[in-house]
């Protein structure tokens, strides 16, 4: 058999070969005219290739599963899948990356087998298998990963392709590579700054996500990145900690695994830095942490053998200043922001580096590098790909016999179960051993160049807007007796909306909109009460202005009014304190200037520091400045009239008396 790819046409008889060539010419002519007989666009067809064994050797047959899915709206005619494999060893991580990332859909390497595929109706999936005679691949005696390719053809036209790999175990195996997997202990994406008791019970129940995450870590040497929101939310329950929640916390504390704290609510630190933040979100939680009573027996479950009891709600991680930005989201300037905010070590993705490495120094910070290929294999349950990356790491000097992987920041229950099985399969391979973050960070010495990989401008723009809203909340909070009771909950809620778990989630836009609406409601919680028209009689008056406080604590504001014309002159402003969830009146002194008429007083609030509060409110005023003068004149005239009438009456009586005497 020659070394080139051998198609079915090459293996057919001369007459059959002539027919095939004529058919191929006809297909080519049809393609020129824009018609493909029965074939759909490649985007409508997906192909998956799964070897049944991770490490076959000489003389063995590899059973391979091929799955073809028709994702379009039209039926796919019958076709065939051609399976091939290159002979050479993929003996470096870079070689394996190139193999999996190649967009070349042509057959590559030596022919191994072909599978006839029946017609597939729209929306249907067909799974077939084939035995691959590995001797046909001529892989030689060198140990290491080999590529495996599949090409689905309909009427001779390539419609979809897939790539996989396996580890050829001929020859001498290298020393094992140390594998370290980093697991996030996080709830699913939501916008709650504090998890409720009901939510915690759900998450820590027998089938809860947090429970399954701990089960993934138990008995496995994985490192844990823990969301501090979970610990703070448990502490907020005080003595009323449900049994399942307490048990979960006991189990977390009992784990011997390496651990570190994620940013609060798993907030995206890269997006914050790229949005212009110099101070990353680090919400204070002292306002929600309840003080436990002296006895917590009623809240403590029955002791579990081997699990120490918890008397206080706390968790002490192994690493205290380790940053873990989302994979492939970091720009060069971000690391300076991380460092300024207290991070001294970092976990980066290989997507952010210009060279292959497992550890190194990036912008002065010791770093471990999660391999994007191995991480993707774990998140997609592709054990053959994962085994190949670990084998390549054992062969590649640049990997320094170590490989790190980062699991996603959110999981499904099914995904966690499959991930655990895959981790067990990989760690049981003879070319894999257990590694650690401590070993990687401690040995980091090579300077590594960072490749900028910023987040999308759309996301960064949204984060910039949210951070601006949070700055407004901080300014607004200066009117309160305790500003932290406003700023801390707002920062916690914002951190939840900025969670890495939202990346790629189509519902994130709704979460952003809901947070914006909630922020606007908060900023308008102290406001001027609208009023009906006020009638001002006389030259001077104190206009009553009602101010509403919807907050649960007292606030102090300065009330000011500005007339829209010259009929009124405002003589001052008033500082007023409004008790929680109540109203108070401020009295603004005004003076009438020019005659009668209407005016609008635009009333505004501000803090004592001068920060505007709420929205301006216009209050209409009817000015009757001359009513006082006219009233006094009328009284004077009436008084004079009464005196005059009295005098006249008296004179008349005297005159009548004199007449009677005569």
mmCIF file with all atom_site columns, C-alpha atoms in Angstrom, residues 282-475:
data_model
loop_
_atom_site.group_PDB
_atom_site.id
_atom_site.type_symbol
_atom_site.label_atom_id
_atom_site.label_alt_id
_atom_site.label_comp_id
_atom_site.label_asym_id
_atom_site.label_entity_id
_atom_site.label_seq_id
_atom_site.pdbx_PDB_ins_code
_atom_site.Cartn_x
_atom_site.Cartn_y
_atom_site.Cartn_z
_atom_site.occupancy
_atom_site.B_iso_or_equiv
_atom_site.pdbx_formal_charge
_atom_site.auth_seq_id
_atom_site.auth_comp_id
_atom_site.auth_asym_id
_atom_site.auth_atom_id
_atom_site.pdbx_PDB_model_num
ATOM 1   C CA . UNK A 1 282 ? -14.264 43.627 46.702 1.00 0.00 ? 282 UNK A CA 1
ATOM 2   C CA . UNK A 1 283 ? -17.604 43.952 48.523 1.00 0.00 ? 283 UNK A CA 1
ATOM 3   C CA . UNK A 1 284 ? -17.675 44.271 52.297 1.00 0.00 ? 284 UNK A CA 1
ATOM 4   C CA . UNK A 1 285 ? -19.811 41.625 53.989 1.00 0.00 ? 285 UNK A CA 1
ATOM 5   C CA . UNK A 1 286 ? -19.758 42.746 57.628 1.00 0.00 ? 286 UNK A CA 1
ATOM 6   C CA . UNK A 1 287 ? -23.292 44.105 57.280 1.00 0.00 ? 287 UNK A CA 1
ATOM 7   C CA . UNK A 1 288 ? -24.712 40.660 56.454 1.00 0.00 ? 288 UNK A CA 1
ATOM 8   C CA . UNK A 1 289 ? -22.659 38.396 58.697 1.00 0.00 ? 289 UNK A CA 1
ATOM 9   C CA . UNK A 1 290 ? -24.759 37.470 61.720 1.00 0.00 ? 290 UNK A CA 1
ATOM 10  C CA . UNK A 1 291 ? -23.151 36.844 65.095 1.00 0.00 ? 291 UNK A CA 1
ATOM 11  C CA . UNK A 1 292 ? -23.838 33.252 66.172 1.00 0.00 ? 292 UNK A CA 1
ATOM 12  C CA . UNK A 1 293 ? -25.241 32.580 69.597 1.00 0.00 ? 293 UNK A CA 1
ATOM 13  C CA . UNK A 1 294 ? -23.166 30.864 72.255 1.00 0.00 ? 294 UNK A CA 1
ATOM 14  C CA . UNK A 1 295 ? -24.903 27.557 71.566 1.00 0.00 ? 295 UNK A CA 1
ATOM 15  C CA . UNK A 1 296 ? -25.564 26.365 68.020 1.00 0.00 ? 296 UNK A CA 1
ATOM 16  C CA . UNK A 1 297 ? -26.540 22.808 68.864 1.00 0.00 ? 297 UNK A CA 1
ATOM 17  C CA . UNK A 1 298 ? -29.908 23.117 67.128 1.00 0.00 ? 298 UNK A CA 1
ATOM 18  C CA . UNK A 1 299 ? -28.244 24.199 63.873 1.00 0.00 ? 299 UNK A CA 1
ATOM 19  C CA . UNK A 1 300 ? -25.471 21.581 63.945 1.00 0.00 ? 300 UNK A CA 1
ATOM 20  C CA . UNK A 1 301 ? -26.159 18.278 62.212 1.00 0.00 ? 301 UNK A CA 1
ATOM 21  C CA . UNK A 1 302 ? -25.186 14.887 63.527 1.00 0.00 ? 302 UNK A CA 1
ATOM 22  C CA . UNK A 1 303 ? -21.384 14.623 63.305 1.00 0.00 ? 303 UNK A CA 1
ATOM 23  C CA . UNK A 1 304 ? -20.098 12.849 60.219 1.00 0.00 ? 304 UNK A CA 1
ATOM 24  C CA . UNK A 1 305 ? -17.210 10.408 60.785 1.00 0.00 ? 305 UNK A CA 1
ATOM 25  C CA . UNK A 1 306 ? -13.949 11.897 59.596 1.00 0.00 ? 306 UNK A CA 1
ATOM 26  C CA . UNK A 1 307 ? -15.443 15.370 59.123 1.00 0.00 ? 307 UNK A CA 1
ATOM 27  C CA . UNK A 1 308 ? -14.584 17.952 61.811 1.00 0.00 ? 308 UNK A CA 1
ATOM 28  C CA . UNK A 1 309 ? -17.468 19.991 63.195 1.00 0.00 ? 309 UNK A CA 1
ATOM 29  C CA . UNK A 1 310 ? -17.622 23.701 62.410 1.00 0.00 ? 310 UNK A CA 1
ATOM 30  C CA . UNK A 1 311 ? -18.263 26.127 65.233 1.00 0.00 ? 311 UNK A CA 1
ATOM 31  C CA . UNK A 1 312 ? -17.762 29.276 63.163 1.00 0.00 ? 312 UNK A CA 1
ATOM 32  C CA . UNK A 1 313 ? -18.626 30.032 59.565 1.00 0.00 ? 313 UNK A CA 1
ATOM 33  C CA . UNK A 1 314 ? -15.239 30.510 57.950 1.00 0.00 ? 314 UNK A CA 1
ATOM 34  C CA . UNK A 1 315 ? -12.971 29.049 55.322 1.00 0.00 ? 315 UNK A CA 1
ATOM 35  C CA . UNK A 1 316 ? -9.205  29.476 55.111 1.00 0.00 ? 316 UNK A CA 1
ATOM 36  C CA . UNK A 1 317 ? -7.748  28.828 51.646 1.00 0.00 ? 317 UNK A CA 1
ATOM 37  C CA . UNK A 1 318 ? -4.239  27.564 50.917 1.00 0.00 ? 318 UNK A CA 1
ATOM 38  C CA . UNK A 1 319 ? -3.428  30.566 48.657 1.00 0.00 ? 319 UNK A CA 1
ATOM 39  C CA . UNK A 1 320 ? -4.441  34.091 49.624 1.00 0.00 ? 320 UNK A CA 1
ATOM 40  C CA . UNK A 1 321 ? -3.505  36.199 46.585 1.00 0.00 ? 321 UNK A CA 1
ATOM 41  C CA . UNK A 1 322 ? -4.028  34.045 43.498 1.00 0.00 ? 322 UNK A CA 1
ATOM 42  C CA . UNK A 1 323 ? -5.925  35.554 40.547 1.00 0.00 ? 323 UNK A CA 1
ATOM 43  C CA . UNK A 1 324 ? -7.787  33.356 38.068 1.00 0.00 ? 324 UNK A CA 1
ATOM 44  C CA . UNK A 1 325 ? -9.192  35.409 35.179 1.00 0.00 ? 325 UNK A CA 1
ATOM 45  C CA . UNK A 1 326 ? -11.363 33.650 32.632 1.00 0.00 ? 326 UNK A CA 1
ATOM 46  C CA . UNK A 1 327 ? -9.374  31.823 29.972 1.00 0.00 ? 327 UNK A CA 1
ATOM 47  C CA . UNK A 1 328 ? -8.291  33.916 27.001 1.00 0.00 ? 328 UNK A CA 1
ATOM 48  C CA . UNK A 1 329 ? -9.658  37.225 28.345 1.00 0.00 ? 329 UNK A CA 1
ATOM 49  C CA . UNK A 1 330 ? -6.524  39.013 29.574 1.00 0.00 ? 330 UNK A CA 1
ATOM 50  C CA . UNK A 1 331 ? -4.719  42.051 28.148 1.00 0.00 ? 331 UNK A CA 1
ATOM 51  C CA . UNK A 1 332 ? -1.251  43.176 29.168 1.00 0.00 ? 332 UNK A CA 1
ATOM 52  C CA . UNK A 1 333 ? -2.394  46.147 31.240 1.00 0.00 ? 333 UNK A CA 1
ATOM 53  C CA . UNK A 1 334 ? -4.762  43.941 33.244 1.00 0.00 ? 334 UNK A CA 1
ATOM 54  C CA . UNK A 1 335 ? -1.953  42.347 35.236 1.00 0.00 ? 335 UNK A CA 1
ATOM 55  C CA . UNK A 1 336 ? -0.899  45.710 36.635 1.00 0.00 ? 336 UNK A CA 1
ATOM 56  C CA . UNK A 1 337 ? -4.469  46.232 37.878 1.00 0.00 ? 337 UNK A CA 1
ATOM 57  C CA . UNK A 1 338 ? -4.474  42.736 39.392 1.00 0.00 ? 338 UNK A CA 1
ATOM 58  C CA . UNK A 1 339 ? -1.218  43.445 41.192 1.00 0.00 ? 339 UNK A CA 1
ATOM 59  C CA . UNK A 1 340 ? -2.417  46.830 42.481 1.00 0.00 ? 340 UNK A CA 1
ATOM 60  C CA . UNK A 1 341 ? -5.445  45.086 43.970 1.00 0.00 ? 341 UNK A CA 1
ATOM 61  C CA . UNK A 1 342 ? -3.448  42.608 46.016 1.00 0.00 ? 342 UNK A CA 1
ATOM 62  C CA . UNK A 1 343 ? -2.931  39.679 43.661 1.00 0.00 ? 343 UNK A CA 1
ATOM 63  C CA . UNK A 1 344 ? 0.656   38.410 43.553 1.00 0.00 ? 344 UNK A CA 1
ATOM 64  C CA . UNK A 1 345 ? 0.179   35.173 41.570 1.00 0.00 ? 345 UNK A CA 1
ATOM 65  C CA . UNK A 1 346 ? -1.952  34.360 38.557 1.00 0.00 ? 346 UNK A CA 1
ATOM 66  C CA . UNK A 1 347 ? -3.478  31.479 36.604 1.00 0.00 ? 347 UNK A CA 1
ATOM 67  C CA . UNK A 1 348 ? -3.441  32.203 32.861 1.00 0.00 ? 348 UNK A CA 1
ATOM 68  C CA . UNK A 1 349 ? -4.657  30.281 29.839 1.00 0.00 ? 349 UNK A CA 1
ATOM 69  C CA . UNK A 1 350 ? -2.284  29.181 27.092 1.00 0.00 ? 350 UNK A CA 1
ATOM 70  C CA . UNK A 1 351 ? -4.513  31.273 24.794 1.00 0.00 ? 351 UNK A CA 1
ATOM 71  C CA . UNK A 1 352 ? -2.884  34.331 26.369 1.00 0.00 ? 352 UNK A CA 1
ATOM 72  C CA . UNK A 1 353 ? 0.725   33.290 25.755 1.00 0.00 ? 353 UNK A CA 1
ATOM 73  C CA . UNK A 1 354 ? 2.953   33.480 22.722 1.00 0.00 ? 354 UNK A CA 1
ATOM 74  C CA . UNK A 1 355 ? 4.825   30.271 23.516 1.00 0.00 ? 355 UNK A CA 1
ATOM 75  C CA . UNK A 1 356 ? 4.239   26.846 24.981 1.00 0.00 ? 356 UNK A CA 1
ATOM 76  C CA . UNK A 1 357 ? 4.779   26.721 28.731 1.00 0.00 ? 357 UNK A CA 1
ATOM 77  C CA . UNK A 1 358 ? 3.201   25.348 31.894 1.00 0.00 ? 358 UNK A CA 1
ATOM 78  C CA . UNK A 1 359 ? 4.683   27.866 34.326 1.00 0.00 ? 359 UNK A CA 1
ATOM 79  C CA . UNK A 1 360 ? 6.566   31.145 34.154 1.00 0.00 ? 360 UNK A CA 1
ATOM 80  C CA . UNK A 1 361 ? 6.779   34.796 35.146 1.00 0.00 ? 361 UNK A CA 1
ATOM 81  C CA . UNK A 1 362 ? 4.322   37.164 33.444 1.00 0.00 ? 362 UNK A CA 1
ATOM 82  C CA . UNK A 1 363 ? 4.633   40.894 34.134 1.00 0.00 ? 363 UNK A CA 1
ATOM 83  C CA . UNK A 1 364 ? 6.511   40.087 37.321 1.00 0.00 ? 364 UNK A CA 1
ATOM 84  C CA . UNK A 1 365 ? 3.884   37.650 38.617 1.00 0.00 ? 365 UNK A CA 1
ATOM 85  C CA . UNK A 1 366 ? 4.486   33.890 39.023 1.00 0.00 ? 366 UNK A CA 1
ATOM 86  C CA . UNK A 1 367 ? 1.983   32.117 36.795 1.00 0.00 ? 367 UNK A CA 1
ATOM 87  C CA . UNK A 1 368 ? 0.721   28.641 36.062 1.00 0.00 ? 368 UNK A CA 1
ATOM 88  C CA . UNK A 1 369 ? -0.660  28.169 32.559 1.00 0.00 ? 369 UNK A CA 1
ATOM 89  C CA . UNK A 1 370 ? -3.789  26.140 31.924 1.00 0.00 ? 370 UNK A CA 1
ATOM 90  C CA . UNK A 1 371 ? -3.582  24.346 28.611 1.00 0.00 ? 371 UNK A CA 1
ATOM 91  C CA . UNK A 1 372 ? -6.527  25.320 26.418 1.00 0.00 ? 372 UNK A CA 1
ATOM 92  C CA . UNK A 1 373 ? -6.558  21.967 24.632 1.00 0.00 ? 373 UNK A CA 1
ATOM 93  C CA . UNK A 1 374 ? -6.683  19.874 27.806 1.00 0.00 ? 374 UNK A CA 1
ATOM 94  C CA . UNK A 1 375 ? -9.196  22.267 29.375 1.00 0.00 ? 375 UNK A CA 1
ATOM 95  C CA . UNK A 1 376 ? -11.444 21.990 26.314 1.00 0.00 ? 376 UNK A CA 1
ATOM 96  C CA . UNK A 1 377 ? -11.144 18.194 26.346 1.00 0.00 ? 377 UNK A CA 1
ATOM 97  C CA . UNK A 1 378 ? -12.273 18.081 29.981 1.00 0.00 ? 378 UNK A CA 1
ATOM 98  C CA . UNK A 1 379 ? -15.202 20.433 29.421 1.00 0.00 ? 379 UNK A CA 1
ATOM 99  C CA . UNK A 1 380 ? -16.369 18.443 26.364 1.00 0.00 ? 380 UNK A CA 1
ATOM 100 C CA . UNK A 1 381 ? -15.808 14.982 27.855 1.00 0.00 ? 381 UNK A CA 1
ATOM 101 C CA . UNK A 1 382 ? -13.239 14.139 25.165 1.00 0.00 ? 382 UNK A CA 1
ATOM 102 C CA . UNK A 1 383 ? -11.061 11.656 26.992 1.00 0.00 ? 383 UNK A CA 1
ATOM 103 C CA . UNK A 1 384 ? -9.031  10.631 23.933 1.00 0.00 ? 384 UNK A CA 1
ATOM 104 C CA . UNK A 1 385 ? -8.027  14.237 23.293 1.00 0.00 ? 385 UNK A CA 1
ATOM 105 C CA . UNK A 1 386 ? -7.180  14.731 26.955 1.00 0.00 ? 386 UNK A CA 1
ATOM 106 C CA . UNK A 1 387 ? -4.993  11.619 27.000 1.00 0.00 ? 387 UNK A CA 1
ATOM 107 C CA . UNK A 1 388 ? -3.166  12.822 23.895 1.00 0.00 ? 388 UNK A CA 1
ATOM 108 C CA . UNK A 1 389 ? -2.423  16.243 25.405 1.00 0.00 ? 389 UNK A CA 1
ATOM 109 C CA . UNK A 1 390 ? -1.003  14.640 28.527 1.00 0.00 ? 390 UNK A CA 1
ATOM 110 C CA . UNK A 1 391 ? 1.118   12.334 26.391 1.00 0.00 ? 391 UNK A CA 1
ATOM 111 C CA . UNK A 1 392 ? 2.391   15.302 24.385 1.00 0.00 ? 392 UNK A CA 1
ATOM 112 C CA . UNK A 1 393 ? 3.220   17.110 27.639 1.00 0.00 ? 393 UNK A CA 1
ATOM 113 C CA . UNK A 1 394 ? 5.292   14.118 28.720 1.00 0.00 ? 394 UNK A CA 1
ATOM 114 C CA . UNK A 1 395 ? 7.262   14.360 25.447 1.00 0.00 ? 395 UNK A CA 1
ATOM 115 C CA . UNK A 1 396 ? 7.467   18.165 25.115 1.00 0.00 ? 396 UNK A CA 1
ATOM 116 C CA . UNK A 1 397 ? 10.425  19.793 26.946 1.00 0.00 ? 397 UNK A CA 1
ATOM 117 C CA . UNK A 1 398 ? 8.572   23.126 26.909 1.00 0.00 ? 398 UNK A CA 1
ATOM 118 C CA . UNK A 1 399 ? 5.883   21.649 29.162 1.00 0.00 ? 399 UNK A CA 1
ATOM 119 C CA . UNK A 1 400 ? 8.476   20.691 31.797 1.00 0.00 ? 400 UNK A CA 1
ATOM 120 C CA . UNK A 1 401 ? 6.558   17.451 32.443 1.00 0.00 ? 401 UNK A CA 1
ATOM 121 C CA . UNK A 1 402 ? 3.524   19.295 33.797 1.00 0.00 ? 402 UNK A CA 1
ATOM 122 C CA . UNK A 1 403 ? 0.134   20.258 32.449 1.00 0.00 ? 403 UNK A CA 1
ATOM 123 C CA . UNK A 1 404 ? -2.634  22.345 34.013 1.00 0.00 ? 404 UNK A CA 1
ATOM 124 C CA . UNK A 1 405 ? -6.311  22.442 33.104 1.00 0.00 ? 405 UNK A CA 1
ATOM 125 C CA . UNK A 1 406 ? -9.089  24.784 34.158 1.00 0.00 ? 406 UNK A CA 1
ATOM 126 C CA . UNK A 1 407 ? -12.661 23.538 34.275 1.00 0.00 ? 407 UNK A CA 1
ATOM 127 C CA . UNK A 1 408 ? -15.542 25.881 33.397 1.00 0.00 ? 408 UNK A CA 1
ATOM 128 C CA . UNK A 1 409 ? -16.907 28.288 36.040 1.00 0.00 ? 409 UNK A CA 1
ATOM 129 C CA . UNK A 1 410 ? -20.399 26.774 35.760 1.00 0.00 ? 410 UNK A CA 1
ATOM 130 C CA . UNK A 1 411 ? -21.535 23.193 35.445 1.00 0.00 ? 411 UNK A CA 1
ATOM 131 C CA . UNK A 1 412 ? -24.481 20.949 34.836 1.00 0.00 ? 412 UNK A CA 1
ATOM 132 C CA . UNK A 1 413 ? -25.071 17.925 37.022 1.00 0.00 ? 413 UNK A CA 1
ATOM 133 C CA . UNK A 1 414 ? -24.522 15.595 34.070 1.00 0.00 ? 414 UNK A CA 1
ATOM 134 C CA . UNK A 1 415 ? -21.346 17.426 33.128 1.00 0.00 ? 415 UNK A CA 1
ATOM 135 C CA . UNK A 1 416 ? -19.905 17.047 36.627 1.00 0.00 ? 416 UNK A CA 1
ATOM 136 C CA . UNK A 1 417 ? -20.520 13.296 36.632 1.00 0.00 ? 417 UNK A CA 1
ATOM 137 C CA . UNK A 1 418 ? -18.815 12.837 33.284 1.00 0.00 ? 418 UNK A CA 1
ATOM 138 C CA . UNK A 1 419 ? -15.927 15.091 34.298 1.00 0.00 ? 419 UNK A CA 1
ATOM 139 C CA . UNK A 1 420 ? -15.259 12.972 37.384 1.00 0.00 ? 420 UNK A CA 1
ATOM 140 C CA . UNK A 1 421 ? -15.178 9.793  35.313 1.00 0.00 ? 421 UNK A CA 1
ATOM 141 C CA . UNK A 1 422 ? -12.847 11.420 32.817 1.00 0.00 ? 422 UNK A CA 1
ATOM 142 C CA . UNK A 1 423 ? -10.462 12.646 35.519 1.00 0.00 ? 423 UNK A CA 1
ATOM 143 C CA . UNK A 1 424 ? -10.272 9.120  36.920 1.00 0.00 ? 424 UNK A CA 1
ATOM 144 C CA . UNK A 1 425 ? -9.567  7.714  33.455 1.00 0.00 ? 425 UNK A CA 1
ATOM 145 C CA . UNK A 1 426 ? -6.786  10.214 32.792 1.00 0.00 ? 426 UNK A CA 1
ATOM 146 C CA . UNK A 1 427 ? -5.079  9.981  36.179 1.00 0.00 ? 427 UNK A CA 1
ATOM 147 C CA . UNK A 1 428 ? -5.047  6.190  35.800 1.00 0.00 ? 428 UNK A CA 1
ATOM 148 C CA . UNK A 1 429 ? -2.909  6.380  32.654 1.00 0.00 ? 429 UNK A CA 1
ATOM 149 C CA . UNK A 1 430 ? 0.726   5.263  33.065 1.00 0.00 ? 430 UNK A CA 1
ATOM 150 C CA . UNK A 1 431 ? 2.044   8.524  31.590 1.00 0.00 ? 431 UNK A CA 1
ATOM 151 C CA . UNK A 1 432 ? 0.124   10.723 34.034 1.00 0.00 ? 432 UNK A CA 1
ATOM 152 C CA . UNK A 1 433 ? 0.838   11.616 37.653 1.00 0.00 ? 433 UNK A CA 1
ATOM 153 C CA . UNK A 1 434 ? -0.640  14.152 40.060 1.00 0.00 ? 434 UNK A CA 1
ATOM 154 C CA . UNK A 1 435 ? 0.622   17.717 40.156 1.00 0.00 ? 435 UNK A CA 1
ATOM 155 C CA . UNK A 1 436 ? -0.046  20.808 42.281 1.00 0.00 ? 436 UNK A CA 1
ATOM 156 C CA . UNK A 1 437 ? -0.388  24.567 42.042 1.00 0.00 ? 437 UNK A CA 1
ATOM 157 C CA . UNK A 1 438 ? 2.226   25.015 44.749 1.00 0.00 ? 438 UNK A CA 1
ATOM 158 C CA . UNK A 1 439 ? 4.829   23.115 42.716 1.00 0.00 ? 439 UNK A CA 1
ATOM 159 C CA . UNK A 1 440 ? 4.070   25.106 39.580 1.00 0.00 ? 440 UNK A CA 1
ATOM 160 C CA . UNK A 1 441 ? 4.068   28.526 41.245 1.00 0.00 ? 441 UNK A CA 1
ATOM 161 C CA . UNK A 1 442 ? 7.165   27.661 43.246 1.00 0.00 ? 442 UNK A CA 1
ATOM 162 C CA . UNK A 1 443 ? 9.146   26.623 40.161 1.00 0.00 ? 443 UNK A CA 1
ATOM 163 C CA . UNK A 1 444 ? 8.031   29.459 37.883 1.00 0.00 ? 444 UNK A CA 1
ATOM 164 C CA . UNK A 1 445 ? 11.139  31.222 36.579 1.00 0.00 ? 445 UNK A CA 1
ATOM 165 C CA . UNK A 1 446 ? 10.991  31.665 32.803 1.00 0.00 ? 446 UNK A CA 1
ATOM 166 C CA . UNK A 1 447 ? 9.814   35.049 31.541 1.00 0.00 ? 447 UNK A CA 1
ATOM 167 C CA . UNK A 1 448 ? 6.722   34.619 29.384 1.00 0.00 ? 448 UNK A CA 1
ATOM 168 C CA . UNK A 1 449 ? 5.281   37.112 26.897 1.00 0.00 ? 449 UNK A CA 1
ATOM 169 C CA . UNK A 1 450 ? 1.573   37.834 27.198 1.00 0.00 ? 450 UNK A CA 1
ATOM 170 C CA . UNK A 1 451 ? -0.588  37.996 24.065 1.00 0.00 ? 451 UNK A CA 1
ATOM 171 C CA . UNK A 1 452 ? -3.436  40.467 24.392 1.00 0.00 ? 452 UNK A CA 1
ATOM 172 C CA . UNK A 1 453 ? -6.808  38.757 24.186 1.00 0.00 ? 453 UNK A CA 1
ATOM 173 C CA . UNK A 1 454 ? -9.328  41.324 25.423 1.00 0.00 ? 454 UNK A CA 1
ATOM 174 C CA . UNK A 1 455 ? -12.997 40.638 25.908 1.00 0.00 ? 455 UNK A CA 1
ATOM 175 C CA . UNK A 1 456 ? -15.505 41.872 23.350 1.00 0.00 ? 456 UNK A CA 1
ATOM 176 C CA . UNK A 1 457 ? -16.065 45.620 23.189 1.00 0.00 ? 457 UNK A CA 1
ATOM 177 C CA . UNK A 1 458 ? -19.774 44.992 23.673 1.00 0.00 ? 458 UNK A CA 1
ATOM 178 C CA . UNK A 1 459 ? -19.190 43.252 27.001 1.00 0.00 ? 459 UNK A CA 1
ATOM 179 C CA . UNK A 1 460 ? -16.535 45.714 28.145 1.00 0.00 ? 460 UNK A CA 1
ATOM 180 C CA . UNK A 1 461 ? -18.844 48.606 27.261 1.00 0.00 ? 461 UNK A CA 1
ATOM 181 C CA . UNK A 1 462 ? -21.655 47.078 29.315 1.00 0.00 ? 462 UNK A CA 1
ATOM 182 C CA . UNK A 1 463 ? -19.297 46.536 32.251 1.00 0.00 ? 463 UNK A CA 1
ATOM 183 C CA . UNK A 1 464 ? -18.078 50.136 31.971 1.00 0.00 ? 464 UNK A CA 1
ATOM 184 C CA . UNK A 1 465 ? -21.680 51.361 32.198 1.00 0.00 ? 465 UNK A CA 1
ATOM 185 C CA . UNK A 1 466 ? -22.392 49.145 35.210 1.00 0.00 ? 466 UNK A CA 1
ATOM 186 C CA . UNK A 1 467 ? -19.276 50.362 37.004 1.00 0.00 ? 467 UNK A CA 1
ATOM 187 C CA . UNK A 1 468 ? -20.330 53.961 36.304 1.00 0.00 ? 468 UNK A CA 1
ATOM 188 C CA . UNK A 1 469 ? -23.722 53.259 37.852 1.00 0.00 ? 469 UNK A CA 1
ATOM 189 C CA . UNK A 1 470 ? -21.987 51.796 40.892 1.00 0.00 ? 470 UNK A CA 1
ATOM 190 C CA . UNK A 1 471 ? -19.924 54.984 41.234 1.00 0.00 ? 471 UNK A CA 1
ATOM 191 C CA . UNK A 1 472 ? -23.171 56.950 41.273 1.00 0.00 ? 472 UNK A CA 1
ATOM 192 C CA . UNK A 1 473 ? -24.432 54.737 44.088 1.00 0.00 ? 473 UNK A CA 1
ATOM 193 C CA . UNK A 1 474 ? -21.275 55.459 46.070 1.00 0.00 ? 474 UNK A CA 1
ATOM 194 C CA . UNK A 1 475 ? -21.817 59.203 45.683 1.00 0.00 ? 475 UNK A CA 1
#
